[in-house]
Coordinates of C-alpha atoms in Angstrom, one line a residue:
M1 CA 133.5 173.2 81.6
G2 CA 133.4 175.9 79.0
K3 CA 134.3 179.5 79.3
S4 CA 130.8 180.5 80.4
A5 CA 130.6 177.9 83.2
L6 CA 129.6 179.2 86.6
Y7 CA 132.0 178.7 89.5
I8 CA 131.3 178.9 93.2
N9 CA 134.1 180.9 94.9
A10 CA 132.7 180.8 98.4
A11 CA 129.6 179.4 100.1
A12 CA 127.9 179.5 103.5
F13 CA 124.8 178.0 105.1
T14 CA 123.1 178.9 108.4
A15 CA 120.0 177.5 110.1
D16 CA 119.7 180.2 112.7
G17 CA 120.1 184.0 112.7
N18 CA 121.6 184.3 116.2
G19 CA 125.0 186.0 116.8
L20 CA 124.7 188.9 114.4
E21 CA 126.0 191.3 117.1
K22 CA 129.6 190.1 116.3
Y23 CA 129.2 191.5 112.7
F24 CA 127.1 194.6 113.1
E25 CA 126.2 197.3 115.7
A26 CA 123.1 196.4 117.7
K27 CA 121.2 199.6 116.5
N28 CA 121.3 198.2 112.9
L29 CA 119.6 195.0 114.0
R30 CA 116.5 196.6 115.7
R31 CA 113.2 195.2 114.5
M32 CA 114.9 192.7 112.2
D33 CA 112.8 189.5 111.8
V34 CA 114.1 185.9 111.6
F35 CA 113.8 185.8 107.8
T36 CA 116.1 188.8 107.4
K37 CA 118.5 187.7 110.1
L38 CA 119.0 184.4 108.3
A39 CA 119.8 186.2 105.1
V40 CA 122.1 188.7 106.6
K41 CA 124.1 186.1 108.7
A42 CA 124.6 183.7 105.8
A43 CA 125.6 186.6 103.5
A44 CA 128.1 187.8 106.0
R45 CA 129.6 184.4 106.5
C46 CA 129.9 183.9 102.8
L47 CA 131.8 187.1 102.4
R48 CA 134.0 186.2 105.3
A49 CA 134.8 182.9 103.6
A50 CA 135.7 184.8 100.4
E51 CA 138.0 187.0 102.7
M52 CA 136.0 190.1 101.9
D53 CA 135.8 193.0 104.4
L54 CA 132.2 193.2 105.6
R55 CA 132.5 197.0 106.1
A56 CA 134.1 197.9 102.7
E57 CA 132.0 198.9 99.7
K58 CA 131.5 196.0 97.3
N59 CA 130.8 196.5 93.6
I60 CA 129.2 193.1 93.2
A61 CA 125.7 192.1 92.3
L62 CA 123.2 190.7 94.8
I63 CA 120.4 188.2 94.0
I64 CA 118.2 186.6 96.6
S65 CA 115.7 183.8 95.9
T66 CA 112.9 182.8 98.2
G67 CA 109.8 180.6 97.9
Y68 CA 107.7 182.3 100.5
G69 CA 109.6 185.3 101.7
P70 CA 109.2 186.5 105.3
V71 CA 106.2 184.2 106.0
T72 CA 106.2 184.5 109.8
R73 CA 106.1 188.3 109.6
T74 CA 103.4 188.1 106.9
C75 CA 101.2 185.8 108.9
D76 CA 101.6 187.9 112.0
F77 CA 100.6 191.0 110.1
F78 CA 97.4 189.3 108.8
N79 CA 96.7 187.9 112.2
S80 CA 96.8 191.5 113.7
I81 CA 94.2 192.6 111.1
I82 CA 92.0 189.6 111.8
D83 CA 92.2 190.0 115.5
D84 CA 92.2 193.8 115.8
G85 CA 90.8 195.2 112.6
E86 CA 92.3 197.1 109.6
E87 CA 92.7 200.3 111.5
Y88 CA 95.4 198.7 113.7
A89 CA 97.5 197.5 110.7
R90 CA 100.9 199.1 110.9
P91 CA 102.7 200.4 107.8
L92 CA 106.1 199.4 109.2
A93 CA 105.0 195.8 109.8
F94 CA 103.6 195.6 106.3
S95 CA 106.9 196.8 104.8
M96 CA 108.7 194.0 106.4
T97 CA 106.4 191.4 104.9
V98 CA 107.5 192.0 101.3
H99 CA 110.0 189.6 99.6
N100 CA 112.5 192.5 99.0
A101 CA 113.1 192.9 102.8
A102 CA 116.1 190.6 102.8
V103 CA 117.7 192.2 99.7
A104 CA 117.3 195.7 101.3
S105 CA 118.9 194.7 104.6
V106 CA 121.8 192.7 103.0
S107 CA 122.7 195.4 100.6
R108 CA 122.6 198.1 103.2
L109 CA 124.5 196.3 106.0
L110 CA 127.1 194.8 103.7
N111 CA 127.6 197.8 101.4
I112 CA 126.6 196.1 98.2
K113 CA 126.8 198.8 95.4
G114 CA 125.9 196.6 92.4
P115 CA 122.5 195.7 91.0
C116 CA 120.1 193.9 93.3
L117 CA 117.2 191.5 92.6
S118 CA 114.7 189.4 94.5
V119 CA 113.4 186.2 92.8
S120 CA 110.3 184.3 94.0
N121 CA 109.1 181.4 91.9
M122 CA 108.1 178.7 94.5
E123 CA 110.3 175.6 94.2
T124 CA 112.1 176.9 91.1
S125 CA 113.2 180.1 92.8
F126 CA 116.8 179.2 93.2
Q127 CA 117.2 177.9 89.7
S128 CA 115.6 181.1 88.4
A129 CA 118.1 183.1 90.4
L130 CA 121.0 181.1 89.0
L131 CA 119.8 181.9 85.5
A132 CA 119.7 185.6 86.3
A133 CA 123.1 185.5 87.9
A134 CA 124.6 183.7 84.8
A135 CA 123.0 186.3 82.5
W136 CA 124.3 189.2 84.5
L137 CA 127.8 187.8 84.6
R138 CA 127.9 187.0 80.9
K139 CA 126.6 190.4 79.9
G140 CA 129.3 192.0 82.1
M141 CA 126.8 193.6 84.5
A142 CA 129.0 192.3 87.4
D143 CA 132.2 190.3 87.9
R144 CA 130.8 188.5 90.8
V145 CA 127.3 187.8 92.2
L146 CA 126.4 187.3 95.8
L147 CA 123.6 184.7 95.3
G148 CA 121.3 183.7 98.1
A149 CA 118.3 181.6 99.0
V150 CA 116.3 182.1 102.1
D151 CA 113.1 180.5 103.5
E152 CA 111.6 179.9 106.9
I153 CA 109.0 177.5 108.4
H154 CA 105.9 178.9 110.0
S155 CA 104.6 177.3 113.1
V156 CA 101.0 177.6 111.9
A157 CA 101.8 175.8 108.7
E158 CA 103.6 173.1 110.6
K159 CA 100.6 172.5 112.9
V160 CA 98.2 172.3 109.9
L161 CA 100.4 169.7 108.2
Q162 CA 100.7 167.6 111.4
T163 CA 97.0 167.7 112.2
H164 CA 95.7 167.0 108.6
P165 CA 98.4 164.8 107.0
E166 CA 95.9 163.0 104.8
E167 CA 94.9 166.2 103.0
F168 CA 98.6 167.2 102.3
A169 CA 100.0 163.7 101.6
H170 CA 100.7 164.6 98.0
I171 CA 103.0 167.4 99.0
Y172 CA 104.1 166.4 102.5
D173 CA 107.8 166.9 102.9
T174 CA 109.7 165.5 105.9
M175 CA 112.9 167.4 104.9
R176 CA 111.6 170.9 105.5
Q177 CA 114.2 173.2 106.9
A178 CA 114.5 176.9 107.6
G179 CA 117.7 178.5 106.7
A180 CA 119.8 180.7 104.3
A181 CA 122.4 179.7 101.8
F182 CA 124.7 182.2 100.0
F183 CA 127.3 181.9 97.3
I184 CA 129.9 184.0 95.6
V185 CA 129.5 183.0 91.9
S186 CA 131.6 184.1 89.0
L187 CA 132.9 183.0 85.6
E188 CA 136.4 182.8 87.1
N189 CA 137.9 179.4 87.9
S190 CA 140.1 180.8 90.7
P191 CA 142.1 178.6 93.2
G192 CA 139.7 176.8 95.5
A193 CA 136.7 177.5 93.2
V194 CA 134.1 174.7 92.5
A195 CA 132.3 174.3 89.2
L196 CA 128.6 174.6 89.7
P197 CA 127.3 171.0 89.6
E198 CA 124.0 169.7 88.3
L199 CA 121.4 170.4 91.0
S200 CA 119.9 167.4 92.7
V201 CA 116.1 167.9 92.9
H202 CA 115.3 168.4 96.6
A203 CA 113.0 171.4 96.3
T204 CA 109.2 170.9 96.9
P205 CA 106.4 173.4 97.4
L206 CA 107.0 173.0 101.2
N207 CA 110.7 173.2 100.9
P208 CA 111.5 175.6 98.1
S209 CA 115.1 176.5 98.9
A210 CA 116.2 172.9 99.6
D211 CA 118.4 172.7 96.4
A212 CA 120.4 175.8 97.6
F213 CA 120.7 174.5 101.1
H214 CA 122.0 171.2 99.9
L215 CA 124.5 172.8 97.6
A216 CA 125.8 175.2 100.2
K217 CA 126.3 172.4 102.8
H218 CA 128.4 170.4 100.3
T219 CA 130.5 173.3 98.9
E220 CA 131.1 175.6 101.9
L221 CA 134.4 175.3 103.8
L222 CA 134.2 172.7 106.5
L223 CA 135.6 175.3 109.0
D224 CA 135.0 178.9 107.9
Y225 CA 136.4 182.1 109.2
D226 CA 134.0 182.3 112.2
D227 CA 134.6 178.7 113.1
V228 CA 138.4 179.3 113.1
G229 CA 137.8 182.3 115.3
R230 CA 135.9 180.2 117.8
I231 CA 138.6 177.4 117.8
A232 CA 141.4 180.0 118.3
A233 CA 139.6 181.8 121.1
D234 CA 138.8 178.5 122.9
F235 CA 142.4 177.4 122.5
I236 CA 143.8 180.7 123.9
K237 CA 141.4 180.6 126.9
T238 CA 142.2 177.0 127.6
E239 CA 145.9 177.6 127.5
L240 CA 145.6 180.6 129.9
A241 CA 143.4 178.6 132.3
R242 CA 145.9 175.7 132.2
T243 CA 148.7 178.0 133.2
G244 CA 147.0 179.5 136.2
H245 CA 144.5 182.1 134.9
D246 CA 140.8 182.1 135.9
I247 CA 139.6 178.6 134.9
M248 CA 136.2 179.9 134.0
S249 CA 137.7 182.1 131.3
V250 CA 137.9 178.8 129.2
F251 CA 134.2 178.8 128.8
E252 CA 133.3 182.5 128.8
S253 CA 132.2 184.2 125.6
A254 CA 134.9 186.9 126.0
D255 CA 137.2 187.4 123.0
G256 CA 140.2 185.1 123.3
A257 CA 142.6 187.6 121.7
R258 CA 141.5 190.4 124.2
L259 CA 142.0 188.0 127.1
L260 CA 145.5 187.2 125.8
H261 CA 146.5 190.8 126.7
T262 CA 146.3 189.8 130.3
A263 CA 149.1 187.2 129.7
S264 CA 152.8 187.8 130.1
D265 CA 155.0 188.4 127.0
G266 CA 156.3 184.8 127.3
E267 CA 152.8 183.3 127.5
R268 CA 151.7 185.3 124.4
A269 CA 154.7 184.2 122.4
R270 CA 154.1 180.5 123.4
I271 CA 150.4 180.6 122.6
Q272 CA 151.1 182.4 119.3
K273 CA 153.5 179.6 118.4
E274 CA 151.1 176.8 119.5
L275 CA 148.2 178.4 117.5
G276 CA 150.4 178.1 114.4
F277 CA 151.1 174.5 115.3
L278 CA 147.4 173.9 115.7
F279 CA 146.4 175.2 112.2
S280 CA 149.5 174.1 110.3
G281 CA 151.0 171.0 112.0
V282 CA 154.4 172.7 111.8
Q283 CA 155.9 173.3 115.2
E284 CA 157.8 176.4 114.3
E285 CA 155.1 178.1 112.2
A286 CA 153.6 180.7 114.6
V287 CA 150.6 182.8 113.7
S288 CA 151.2 186.4 112.8
E289 CA 151.7 189.0 115.6
S290 CA 148.9 191.1 114.0
A291 CA 145.9 192.1 116.1
D292 CA 143.6 189.8 114.0
W293 CA 144.5 186.3 115.3
T294 CA 141.5 184.8 113.5
A295 CA 142.7 186.1 110.1
S296 CA 146.2 184.7 110.6
S297 CA 144.9 181.4 111.9
F298 CA 142.4 181.1 109.0
A299 CA 145.2 181.7 106.5
K300 CA 147.2 178.9 108.0
L301 CA 144.2 176.5 107.8
K302 CA 143.5 177.4 104.2
E303 CA 147.2 176.9 103.3
H304 CA 147.7 173.6 105.1
G305 CA 144.1 172.1 105.1
L306 CA 144.5 170.4 108.5
I307 CA 143.9 170.6 112.3
N308 CA 146.6 169.4 114.7
F309 CA 145.1 168.1 117.9
F310 CA 148.2 167.8 120.1
T311 CA 148.1 165.8 123.3
S312 CA 150.6 164.7 126.0
G313 CA 149.2 161.2 125.8
S314 CA 150.7 158.7 128.4
T315 CA 154.3 160.0 128.2
G316 CA 153.9 163.7 129.1
E317 CA 155.5 164.6 125.7
V318 CA 153.6 166.6 123.1
K319 CA 152.2 164.3 120.5
S320 CA 150.7 165.5 117.2
C321 CA 147.4 164.1 116.0
I322 CA 147.0 165.4 112.5
H323 CA 143.5 165.5 110.9
T324 CA 143.0 166.8 107.4
L325 CA 139.8 168.6 106.7
A326 CA 138.8 165.7 104.5
M327 CA 139.2 163.4 107.5
L328 CA 137.2 165.7 109.7
R329 CA 134.4 165.9 107.1
E330 CA 134.3 162.1 106.7
E331 CA 134.0 161.8 110.5
G332 CA 131.3 164.4 110.8
N333 CA 129.2 162.9 108.0
G334 CA 129.8 159.4 109.4
L335 CA 128.5 160.5 112.8
A336 CA 125.4 162.5 111.7
F337 CA 123.2 159.4 111.6
L338 CA 123.4 159.2 115.5
F339 CA 121.3 162.3 115.8
P340 CA 118.2 162.1 113.6
D341 CA 115.8 164.0 115.8
I342 CA 118.0 166.6 117.4
K343 CA 116.9 170.3 117.1
R344 CA 119.7 172.1 119.0
V345 CA 123.2 171.4 120.4
I346 CA 124.3 172.6 123.8
S347 CA 128.1 172.4 123.9
L348 CA 130.1 172.4 127.1
V349 CA 133.4 171.5 125.5
P350 CA 135.9 173.9 123.9
A351 CA 136.0 173.8 120.1
S352 CA 139.8 173.4 120.2
H353 CA 139.4 170.0 121.7
S354 CA 138.9 167.2 119.2
Y355 CA 135.6 166.0 120.8
G356 CA 134.3 169.6 121.1
M357 CA 135.2 170.4 117.5
I358 CA 133.5 167.4 116.0
F359 CA 130.3 167.4 118.1
G360 CA 130.0 171.0 119.1
L361 CA 131.0 172.5 115.7
I362 CA 131.3 170.1 112.7
V363 CA 128.4 167.7 113.2
P364 CA 125.9 170.5 114.0
K365 CA 127.1 172.4 110.9
I366 CA 126.5 169.3 108.7
L367 CA 123.1 168.8 110.2
G368 CA 122.2 172.5 110.1
L369 CA 121.7 172.7 113.8
P370 CA 122.1 175.8 116.0
V371 CA 124.7 175.6 118.8
V372 CA 124.5 177.1 122.3
I373 CA 127.8 177.4 124.1
K374 CA 127.6 177.1 127.9
P375 CA 130.2 176.6 130.7
P376 CA 130.2 173.2 132.5
I377 CA 128.9 174.5 135.8
P378 CA 126.5 172.1 137.4
V379 CA 124.8 174.8 139.5
I380 CA 123.5 176.6 136.5
Q381 CA 119.7 176.4 136.2
W382 CA 120.0 173.7 133.5
E383 CA 116.2 173.1 133.7
D384 CA 115.8 176.6 132.2
V385 CA 118.6 176.1 129.6
L386 CA 117.7 172.7 128.3
Q387 CA 114.6 172.0 126.2
E388 CA 113.0 169.2 124.2
G389 CA 115.1 168.2 121.2
D390 CA 118.4 169.3 122.8
L391 CA 121.7 167.4 122.6
L392 CA 123.9 168.1 125.6
V393 CA 127.5 167.6 124.6
A394 CA 129.2 166.9 128.0
F395 CA 131.7 164.6 129.7
P396 CA 131.5 162.2 132.7
M397 CA 132.9 164.4 135.4
F398 CA 130.3 167.1 134.7
L399 CA 127.5 164.5 134.4
K400 CA 128.5 162.9 137.7
Q401 CA 128.2 166.3 139.4
L402 CA 124.8 166.8 137.9
T403 CA 123.6 163.5 139.3
E404 CA 125.0 164.3 142.8
L405 CA 122.7 167.4 142.7
N406 CA 119.7 165.0 141.9
F407 CA 119.1 166.9 138.6
Q408 CA 116.0 166.0 136.7
F409 CA 116.3 166.4 132.9
P410 CA 113.5 168.3 131.1
R411 CA 111.5 166.0 128.7
G412 CA 113.2 165.0 125.5
V413 CA 116.8 165.9 126.2
A414 CA 119.6 163.6 124.9
V415 CA 123.2 163.5 126.2
L416 CA 126.5 162.9 124.5
T417 CA 129.6 162.0 126.5
S418 CA 133.2 161.2 125.8
T419 CA 136.8 162.2 126.8
A420 CA 136.8 159.5 129.5
P421 CA 134.9 156.2 130.2
C422 CA 131.3 156.8 131.5
P423 CA 130.7 154.3 134.3
D424 CA 127.7 152.1 134.0
D425 CA 126.2 153.3 137.3
L426 CA 126.4 156.9 136.1
I427 CA 124.6 156.0 132.9
D428 CA 121.9 154.4 134.9
K429 CA 121.5 157.4 137.1
L430 CA 121.3 159.7 134.1
Y431 CA 118.4 157.6 132.6
A432 CA 116.8 157.6 136.1
G433 CA 117.0 161.4 136.0
G434 CA 114.8 161.7 132.9
M435 CA 117.4 161.7 130.2
R436 CA 115.8 160.6 126.9
R437 CA 118.9 159.0 125.4
L438 CA 122.6 158.8 126.0
V439 CA 125.3 158.3 123.4
E440 CA 128.8 157.5 124.7
I441 CA 131.6 157.8 122.3
Y442 CA 134.7 155.7 122.5
G443 CA 137.7 157.2 120.7
A444 CA 141.1 159.0 120.9
S445 CA 142.7 162.2 119.7
E446 CA 144.7 160.2 117.1
G447 CA 141.6 159.1 115.2
G448 CA 138.5 160.8 116.6
A449 CA 135.4 158.7 117.3
F450 CA 135.8 154.9 117.0
G451 CA 132.5 153.5 118.4
W452 CA 129.3 154.3 120.3
R453 CA 126.8 152.8 122.8
E454 CA 123.6 153.9 124.4
K455 CA 123.1 151.6 127.5
S456 CA 125.2 150.6 130.5
G457 CA 126.6 147.1 130.2
H458 CA 126.3 147.2 126.4
P459 CA 129.2 146.9 124.0
F460 CA 130.3 149.6 121.7
T461 CA 129.5 149.5 118.0
L462 CA 132.2 150.3 115.5
L463 CA 131.3 153.4 113.5
P464 CA 130.5 152.9 109.8
F465 CA 133.4 154.9 108.4
W466 CA 136.0 152.5 109.9
N467 CA 137.3 149.1 108.7
A468 CA 138.5 146.8 111.5
E469 CA 141.8 144.8 111.6
I470 CA 141.0 141.8 113.9
T471 CA 143.4 139.2 115.2
G472 CA 142.1 136.3 117.3
G473 CA 138.9 138.2 118.2
M474 CA 140.9 141.2 119.3
L475 CA 140.6 144.6 117.6
E476 CA 144.2 145.6 116.7
A477 CA 143.7 148.6 114.5
I478 CA 141.2 150.5 112.4
T479 CA 141.5 152.2 109.0
R480 CA 139.3 154.9 107.5
R481 CA 137.1 153.9 104.5
Q482 CA 137.5 157.1 102.5
T483 CA 140.6 158.9 103.9
P484 CA 144.1 157.7 104.6
M485 CA 144.1 157.1 108.3
R486 CA 145.2 154.0 110.3
V487 CA 145.0 154.0 114.1
R488 CA 146.2 151.3 116.5
I489 CA 143.7 150.8 119.3
P490 CA 145.1 152.0 122.7
D491 CA 143.2 149.4 124.7
R492 CA 142.8 145.6 124.6
V493 CA 139.5 145.3 122.8
E494 CA 137.4 142.2 122.1
I495 CA 135.3 142.4 119.0
D496 CA 132.7 140.2 117.3
S497 CA 131.8 139.7 113.6
E498 CA 129.1 142.3 113.8
G499 CA 131.4 145.1 114.9
K500 CA 130.4 145.0 118.6
F501 CA 133.4 145.6 120.8
K502 CA 134.3 145.9 124.5
P503 CA 137.5 147.4 125.9
I504 CA 138.9 145.1 128.6
G505 CA 142.0 146.9 129.7
R506 CA 144.8 149.3 128.7
I507 CA 147.7 148.2 126.6
D508 CA 150.9 148.9 128.5
Q509 CA 152.7 151.7 126.7
A510 CA 156.5 151.4 127.0
V511 CA 158.6 154.5 127.3
Q512 CA 162.4 154.7 127.1
V513 CA 164.5 155.6 130.1
A514 CA 168.2 155.8 129.3
G515 CA 167.5 153.6 126.2
I516 CA 165.6 150.9 128.2
N517 CA 161.9 150.2 127.7
V518 CA 159.9 150.6 130.9
F519 CA 156.2 150.4 131.5
P520 CA 154.7 153.2 133.6
Q521 CA 151.4 151.2 134.3
K522 CA 153.4 148.3 135.6
V523 CA 155.2 150.7 138.0
E524 CA 151.8 152.1 139.1
T525 CA 150.5 148.7 139.9
I526 CA 153.5 147.8 142.0
L527 CA 153.3 151.2 143.9
K528 CA 149.6 150.5 144.7
T529 CA 150.6 147.3 146.5
H530 CA 152.3 149.3 149.2
P531 CA 150.0 149.5 152.3
A532 CA 150.3 153.3 152.6
V533 CA 149.4 154.0 148.9
R534 CA 145.8 154.5 148.0
D535 CA 146.4 155.5 144.4
A536 CA 149.3 156.3 142.1
A537 CA 150.1 157.7 138.6
V538 CA 153.4 157.3 136.8
R539 CA 154.6 158.9 133.6
R540 CA 157.8 159.9 131.9
M541 CA 159.1 163.4 132.7
R542 CA 158.7 166.1 130.2
P543 CA 161.8 166.9 128.2
D544 CA 162.4 170.1 130.3
E545 CA 162.3 168.0 133.5
G546 CA 164.6 165.2 132.7
E547 CA 164.6 161.7 131.2
R548 CA 163.3 159.5 134.1
L549 CA 159.9 158.5 135.5
K550 CA 158.0 160.6 138.0
A551 CA 155.1 159.5 140.3
F552 CA 152.1 161.2 141.8
I553 CA 151.0 159.3 145.0
V554 CA 147.8 159.5 147.0
L555 CA 148.3 158.1 150.6
Q556 CA 145.9 156.2 152.6
E557 CA 144.2 158.1 155.5
G558 CA 146.5 158.5 158.5
Y559 CA 149.8 158.4 156.7
I560 CA 152.1 161.5 156.7
E561 CA 154.2 162.3 153.6
H562 CA 157.6 163.0 155.2
E563 CA 157.3 160.0 157.5
I564 CA 156.4 157.5 154.9
L565 CA 158.9 158.7 152.2
P566 CA 162.0 156.8 153.4
G567 CA 160.1 153.5 153.7
L568 CA 158.5 154.1 150.3
R569 CA 161.9 154.7 148.6
A570 CA 163.2 151.4 150.2
F571 CA 160.1 149.6 148.9
M572 CA 160.7 150.9 145.4
K573 CA 164.4 149.9 145.5
E574 CA 163.3 146.4 146.4
K575 CA 160.5 146.0 143.9
L576 CA 161.7 148.1 140.9
T577 CA 164.7 148.3 138.6
V578 CA 166.8 151.4 138.5
H579 CA 165.1 152.5 135.2
E580 CA 161.6 151.8 136.6
T581 CA 162.2 153.8 139.9
P582 CA 160.6 157.3 139.8
R583 CA 163.1 160.0 140.2
R584 CA 160.6 162.5 141.5
I585 CA 157.6 161.9 143.8
T586 CA 154.6 164.3 144.3
F587 CA 152.0 163.7 147.0
G588 CA 148.4 164.9 146.8
S589 CA 144.9 164.2 148.0
E590 CA 143.6 163.1 144.5
L591 CA 145.2 162.2 141.2
P592 CA 145.5 165.3 138.9
V593 CA 142.9 165.2 136.1
T594 CA 141.7 167.6 133.5
D595 CA 138.3 169.3 133.5
F596 CA 137.1 166.4 131.4
G597 CA 138.2 163.8 133.9
K598 CA 141.2 162.5 132.1
R599 CA 144.6 162.3 133.7
R600 CA 146.8 165.3 133.3
D601 CA 150.5 166.1 133.9
W602 CA 151.7 167.5 137.2

C-alpha cells in the first residue's frame, strides 16, 4: 500500500439501537428514532474500540452515508398527512425525516468538532463516502474520519416485496438488513490498523449499506470494549454468587464493579486477580485496581489476544482452557450456519462462561442479531418474553423446570442447550410443548463446541471446523481446521465415516494420590454398591484441602449419617486401596451441581 492508502483503525457494527442509556443521559435520547439510534450506537462503539472518550471533544471529521435515510420516520410522516391532512403535519416530525438527522445527533452527542457531511447515493452511497473521506484526509482537512453507513428496513416495503415478488424479482434481495457500521479511517498504518480492502459488491437498491456492514463485521474487534464489560461484569457477579452472595445477582443487569463493593477486601483482591487471569492467561497478572475494571480488562485482552476459560474439571484443581480470539472467531463463524432464520437471541447464560460467550455474544454478533439477557427463572412470564424467531440459549436444568410447569412455547421459538447432556425424554417434552426446533451442543471448555443434534435418539454431527482423529471406529481427538487446537475427547465416542457420533460413556480420568494413579469414577461405582448409598461423587481434594480423595454421599431413605458411617468406612477398607479411600466424606440430600446442572466442588 502506498502512502495515500486508507487504513481502518477501528470498526463497529450494530443491528439494533437498544442500550444507549449506558452511553448517554436519558434526556438526550428523547424522541430519537430507530435510524438515529442505530447511528449513534455504532458510532459510540467504534469510538470505544479506538479507546476514545465519548464525552471529550474530538477534532475529527464525520461522514455518514445512507441509501434511504430515516425511511420509517419519513413514511410515518407521510402517512399522517394522508390519514389526517396537511394541517396535522408536524414540523418536528418533518425535521427528523431528513438524511442529515443522524449526522446532527452523532456530532452533538459525541462532541465531534470537525467537518461533517451526509452522503446519499443509493447503493453507491458508502463508496461515495469513502471517496470523500480519502479526499479530506489527503487535503489535510482532518487526521481521522469517523465514517458511517446507516440504513433501516421499513415494514411496509417488506410487505410489498413479499406480496408482489414477481414485480420486484429483478431487484429482490434476500440479504436485506437494518443496521449501522462505523469506522475510524486515516492515512496512518498504526498498530492494529487494517488496510482498506477492495470492497466486495453486496449493495443493491434494496440493501444499499451492505458493503459497509460486511466490511465492519470482518474488521471490528471480535470482542470490543462493551463486550469485555459484559464478560467482566458477569464474571464478577458469578464469583460473588458462588461464594455466598445473592445467587440472582449473577443474572441481574446491575454493574458488576459496583456489586463488587459489597464484597470483602479479600474477595475483591481474589476476583481482581482472576479477572486478569481470564483476559491474559497469566495467573499472577491481576487487572488494575482502578475504578474502571472494563478498561483494565480490555487492555489485557488487546495485549494478549485470548480468553482463558478456567474450570475445575474432574479433579477440583483449576484448569486453564486458553482460546485465542482467532479460535473464537473460527468457532463463531463455524456455528453460524445452525441459525439461518433466527431474528433474536435470548441468553440465560453468563458471558464469562464459554457456552454463554459463544452463543450469547459472539455468534449473535457475527449474525448481526440483537441479544436480550434474562435470568433463568422458570416462573418468569416467558410467553410474554419469547416471540417468533427467537433462539433461547438455555441449559437442561432450566428446561426441565420449564417442562415441569407445563410451559407452552409461543409459535416459532427455537432452543439451544448445552453445559450438560439433555436427556431424550426432556427433548421430547420440549417438542411436545410447542418448541419449533432444538439444537443440543456437545462440547467442553477445552475446545468449545464439538458437535450438534436436533432430535432425541439421534447421534451428534461433528461441526465443520473440526478434523476427526479416529481409531477403530472411536473418536480419539479432534483438531481445528484453521487454528492450532487439538482436543482429546473426554468421553468414549463411537463415530462413523459421515461424522455422526454418539458418546457411550466417560473415560476414567486418573488423578495422582501420593504418586499413585487412582480413578475417582471407579471409586464412585464401588461406593454405589453399598446398600445404604443412593448416589456418590468422588474427586481429588483441592490443593488447599490436601492430596487425597474426598466423597459426597447421598444415602438411601431411612439411613442416618452417624449410624451408617462406621460400617461405610469398614466397607471402603475392604473394597478400596489406601490411595483410593476418600479421606473426607460429606453427606447430603442431592449431589452438588452448578446452576447449569454440571457437578461442582463441595
